[in-house]
Amino acid sequence: MNGLFVTLEGGEGAGKSTQSRLLADRLARNNRSLLHTREPGGAAGAERLRALLLAGDHGLSLRAEILVHFAARFDHVERTIVPALAEGRLVVCDRFFDSTLAYQGYGLGMGEAEPLGFIRDLIALTPLTPDLTLLLDLPRELARQRLARRGRDPDRYERLDEAFHLRVAEGFRQIARAAPERIVTVDAAGDVEQVHRALLDRVEERLLP
Ligand code: TMP
């Protein structure tokens, strides 16, 4: 496959959705064909699983929830991402398996060995690893201020308590420390334009020299 696969990660309120849209728009201007997609979702079946995962209580155990995230991911990988990469496209994806490690492994699973090992086994079975992952890092207090200004209803994960979100943020930092060759952390505390510039610079220096 001769395309490139870039993922964006981060906790709630770090500006990931805005930044990934800006990044994709900018890269689309001077690049070959680009696909902008997201998880959970990005394919018809995966979008149905997204609705199940993000609406009210789904009643699943933690491992079952992890498997549903991976079911959505496999659908997305097989039907959307791999075909795009095979055509040589640049794929920019909002969230990928690092989100499962952070949210289900560190957040819901409290960072215990068992859920983390289960997720790592599923990652090993996933037929694709990002060429580059951009992690938007923001102190939780700033993220909370940004979320308070956002108008829409929170999803199931956003409604969880402060301790959960602190574990997710710290989980992302640990994940990034363990994979410095793939994951670049970008400080998301600046204004939209500063963060956008920093992300673009990282993509250019790592992937598009
Ligand atoms: P987002 O579209 O705002 O990024 O929302 C997706 C939500 O799903 C977000 O709260 C993070 C959560 N999520 C997980 O818990 N595990 C995962 O594997 C993925 C991809 C997302």
XYZ file of C-alpha atoms and ligand atoms in Angstrom:
230
model
C 0.000 0.000 0.000
C 1.500 3.326 -0.926
C -0.813 5.720 0.904
C -0.102 7.297 4.281
C -2.171 6.820 7.424
C -2.244 9.664 9.986
C -4.328 9.527 13.184
C -5.273 12.246 15.670
C -5.790 11.465 19.326
C -6.594 13.299 22.532
C -9.056 13.639 25.386
C -12.310 15.561 25.301
C -12.022 19.311 24.735
C -8.493 19.223 23.283
C -9.802 20.569 19.966
C -9.267 17.358 18.023
C -12.320 17.628 15.754
C -11.568 21.232 14.756
C -7.891 20.507 14.280
C -8.336 17.349 12.259
C -10.749 19.168 9.912
C -8.294 22.062 9.460
C -5.393 19.671 8.936
C -7.284 17.572 6.405
C -8.452 20.688 4.495
C -4.913 22.072 4.410
C -3.279 18.809 3.340
C -5.939 18.271 0.678
C -4.900 21.540 -0.957
C -1.368 20.471 -1.792
C -1.608 16.726 -1.729
C -2.826 13.913 -3.804
C -6.229 12.620 -2.865
C -7.048 12.711 0.842
C -9.627 10.873 2.909
C -10.796 12.346 6.232
C -12.520 9.819 8.472
C -13.213 9.058 12.145
C -13.698 6.374 14.796
C -15.850 4.880 16.013
C -17.424 4.985 12.551
C -16.174 5.688 9.056
C -18.053 2.811 7.372
C -21.753 1.923 7.322
C -21.635 -0.912 9.869
C -19.138 0.925 12.065
C -21.418 3.994 12.200
C -24.219 1.773 13.523
C -21.884 0.481 16.218
C -20.917 4.100 17.004
C -24.551 4.856 17.794
C -24.650 1.868 20.153
C -21.382 2.857 21.867
C -22.062 6.576 22.331
C -25.760 6.686 23.192
C -27.088 5.737 26.630
C -26.177 2.665 28.624
C -25.378 -0.210 26.220
C -25.333 -2.801 29.017
C -22.085 -4.426 27.829
C -19.239 -5.659 30.017
C -15.886 -3.897 29.572
C -14.391 -6.618 27.386
C -17.554 -6.744 25.278
C -17.376 -2.954 24.848
C -13.728 -3.261 23.775
C -14.692 -5.901 21.221
C -17.432 -3.660 19.810
C -14.883 -0.848 19.372
C -12.645 -3.315 17.528
C -15.560 -4.673 15.479
C -16.250 -1.103 14.334
C -12.508 -0.611 13.707
C -12.163 -3.750 11.583
C -15.187 -2.741 9.501
C -13.674 0.737 9.035
C -10.199 -0.625 8.229
C -11.401 -3.242 5.760
C -14.082 -1.235 3.960
C -12.695 2.301 4.061
C -9.063 2.748 5.111
C -7.283 -0.121 3.353
C -8.980 0.567 -0.020
C -8.029 4.261 0.267
C -4.406 3.448 1.130
C -4.268 0.952 -1.738
C -5.191 3.810 -4.088
C -2.269 5.807 -2.682
C -4.457 8.258 -0.755
C -3.479 10.118 2.393
C -5.867 9.080 5.183
C -6.443 11.387 8.175
C -8.421 9.624 10.902
C -9.916 11.054 14.102
C -9.033 8.446 16.760
C -7.812 4.871 16.288
C -6.661 2.052 18.583
C -4.812 4.400 20.976
C -8.261 5.695 21.995
C -9.280 2.192 23.074
C -6.126 1.905 25.184
C -6.753 5.334 26.741
C -10.548 5.217 27.253
C -11.247 1.526 27.874
C -7.786 0.515 29.156
C -6.748 3.452 31.345
C -10.131 5.172 31.795
C -12.696 2.413 32.392
C -10.163 -0.338 33.112
C -8.188 1.847 35.590
C -4.913 1.022 33.834
C -4.960 -2.546 35.144
C -2.921 -5.199 33.358
C -5.862 -7.320 32.251
C -7.859 -4.911 30.066
C -4.628 -3.372 28.736
C -3.293 -6.810 27.729
C -6.613 -7.711 26.103
C -6.548 -4.489 24.054
C -2.893 -4.982 23.088
C -3.723 -8.473 21.802
C -6.465 -6.955 19.627
C -4.083 -4.242 18.413
C -1.665 -7.001 17.367
C -4.488 -8.529 15.287
C -5.352 -5.208 13.617
C -4.004 -5.263 10.064
C -2.863 -1.632 10.137
C -0.737 0.685 12.287
C -0.707 4.443 11.727
C 2.376 5.889 9.996
C 2.047 8.868 12.324
C -0.146 9.648 15.335
C -0.608 13.227 16.536
C -1.610 13.471 20.187
C -3.236 16.735 21.243
C -2.327 17.251 24.868
C -4.138 19.756 27.076
C -4.259 20.144 30.869
C -7.650 18.840 31.997
C -8.624 22.195 33.550
C -8.278 23.970 30.198
C -10.161 21.159 28.469
C -13.029 21.592 30.936
C -13.218 25.311 30.213
C -13.402 24.606 26.492
C -16.060 21.943 26.959
C -18.192 24.313 29.041
C -18.343 26.660 26.037
C -19.368 23.901 23.664
C -23.097 23.790 22.928
C -23.906 20.169 22.145
C -25.065 17.359 24.427
C -22.232 15.255 25.890
C -21.941 11.615 24.733
C -21.705 8.637 27.108
C -17.945 9.009 27.691
C -18.060 12.776 28.048
C -20.592 12.362 30.856
C -18.211 10.243 32.956
C -16.585 11.773 36.012
C -13.476 13.898 36.341
C -11.298 11.027 37.635
C -12.092 9.046 34.463
C -10.978 11.937 32.228
C -7.783 12.439 34.225
C -6.944 8.731 33.776
C -7.621 9.000 30.023
C -5.329 12.043 29.697
C -2.548 10.369 31.685
C -3.103 7.154 29.725
C -2.537 8.987 26.437
C 0.736 10.402 27.828
C 1.941 6.921 28.767
C 0.934 5.509 25.378
C 2.888 8.309 23.655
C 5.966 7.728 25.830
C 5.943 4.041 24.879
C 5.856 4.690 21.104
C 7.954 7.804 20.365
C 8.750 6.582 16.840
C 5.060 6.777 15.902
C 3.357 9.238 18.281
C 4.125 12.959 18.409
C 2.624 15.013 21.221
C 1.471 18.524 20.353
C 0.635 21.112 23.008
C -3.019 22.022 22.419
C -3.064 25.026 24.775
C -2.375 27.599 22.046
C -4.986 29.243 19.831
C -6.493 27.379 16.892
C -3.998 28.769 14.361
C -0.917 27.994 16.516
C -1.990 24.406 17.113
C -2.850 23.976 13.428
C 0.625 25.222 12.421
C 2.305 22.861 14.913
C 0.361 19.848 13.596
C 1.114 20.732 9.980
C 4.822 21.120 10.770
C 4.920 17.692 12.432
C 3.220 16.026 9.441
C 5.549 17.742 7.004
C 8.743 16.901 8.867
C 7.766 13.294 9.581
C 5.923 12.271 6.435
C 6.049 14.772 3.609
C 9.647 15.985 3.435
P -15.497 11.925 19.316
O -16.186 11.769 18.005
O -15.894 13.121 20.105
O -14.038 11.737 19.224
O -16.176 10.806 20.220
C -15.858 9.499 20.254
C -15.977 9.067 21.677
O -15.728 7.670 21.736
C -14.988 9.750 22.593
O -15.616 10.016 23.822
C -13.935 8.689 22.788
C -14.691 7.406 22.649
N -13.890 6.272 22.136
C -13.579 5.244 22.994
O -13.980 5.278 24.155
N -12.833 4.189 22.527
C -12.389 4.125 21.238
O -11.733 3.149 20.847
C -12.735 5.215 20.345
C -12.270 5.179 18.920
C -13.477 6.259 20.849
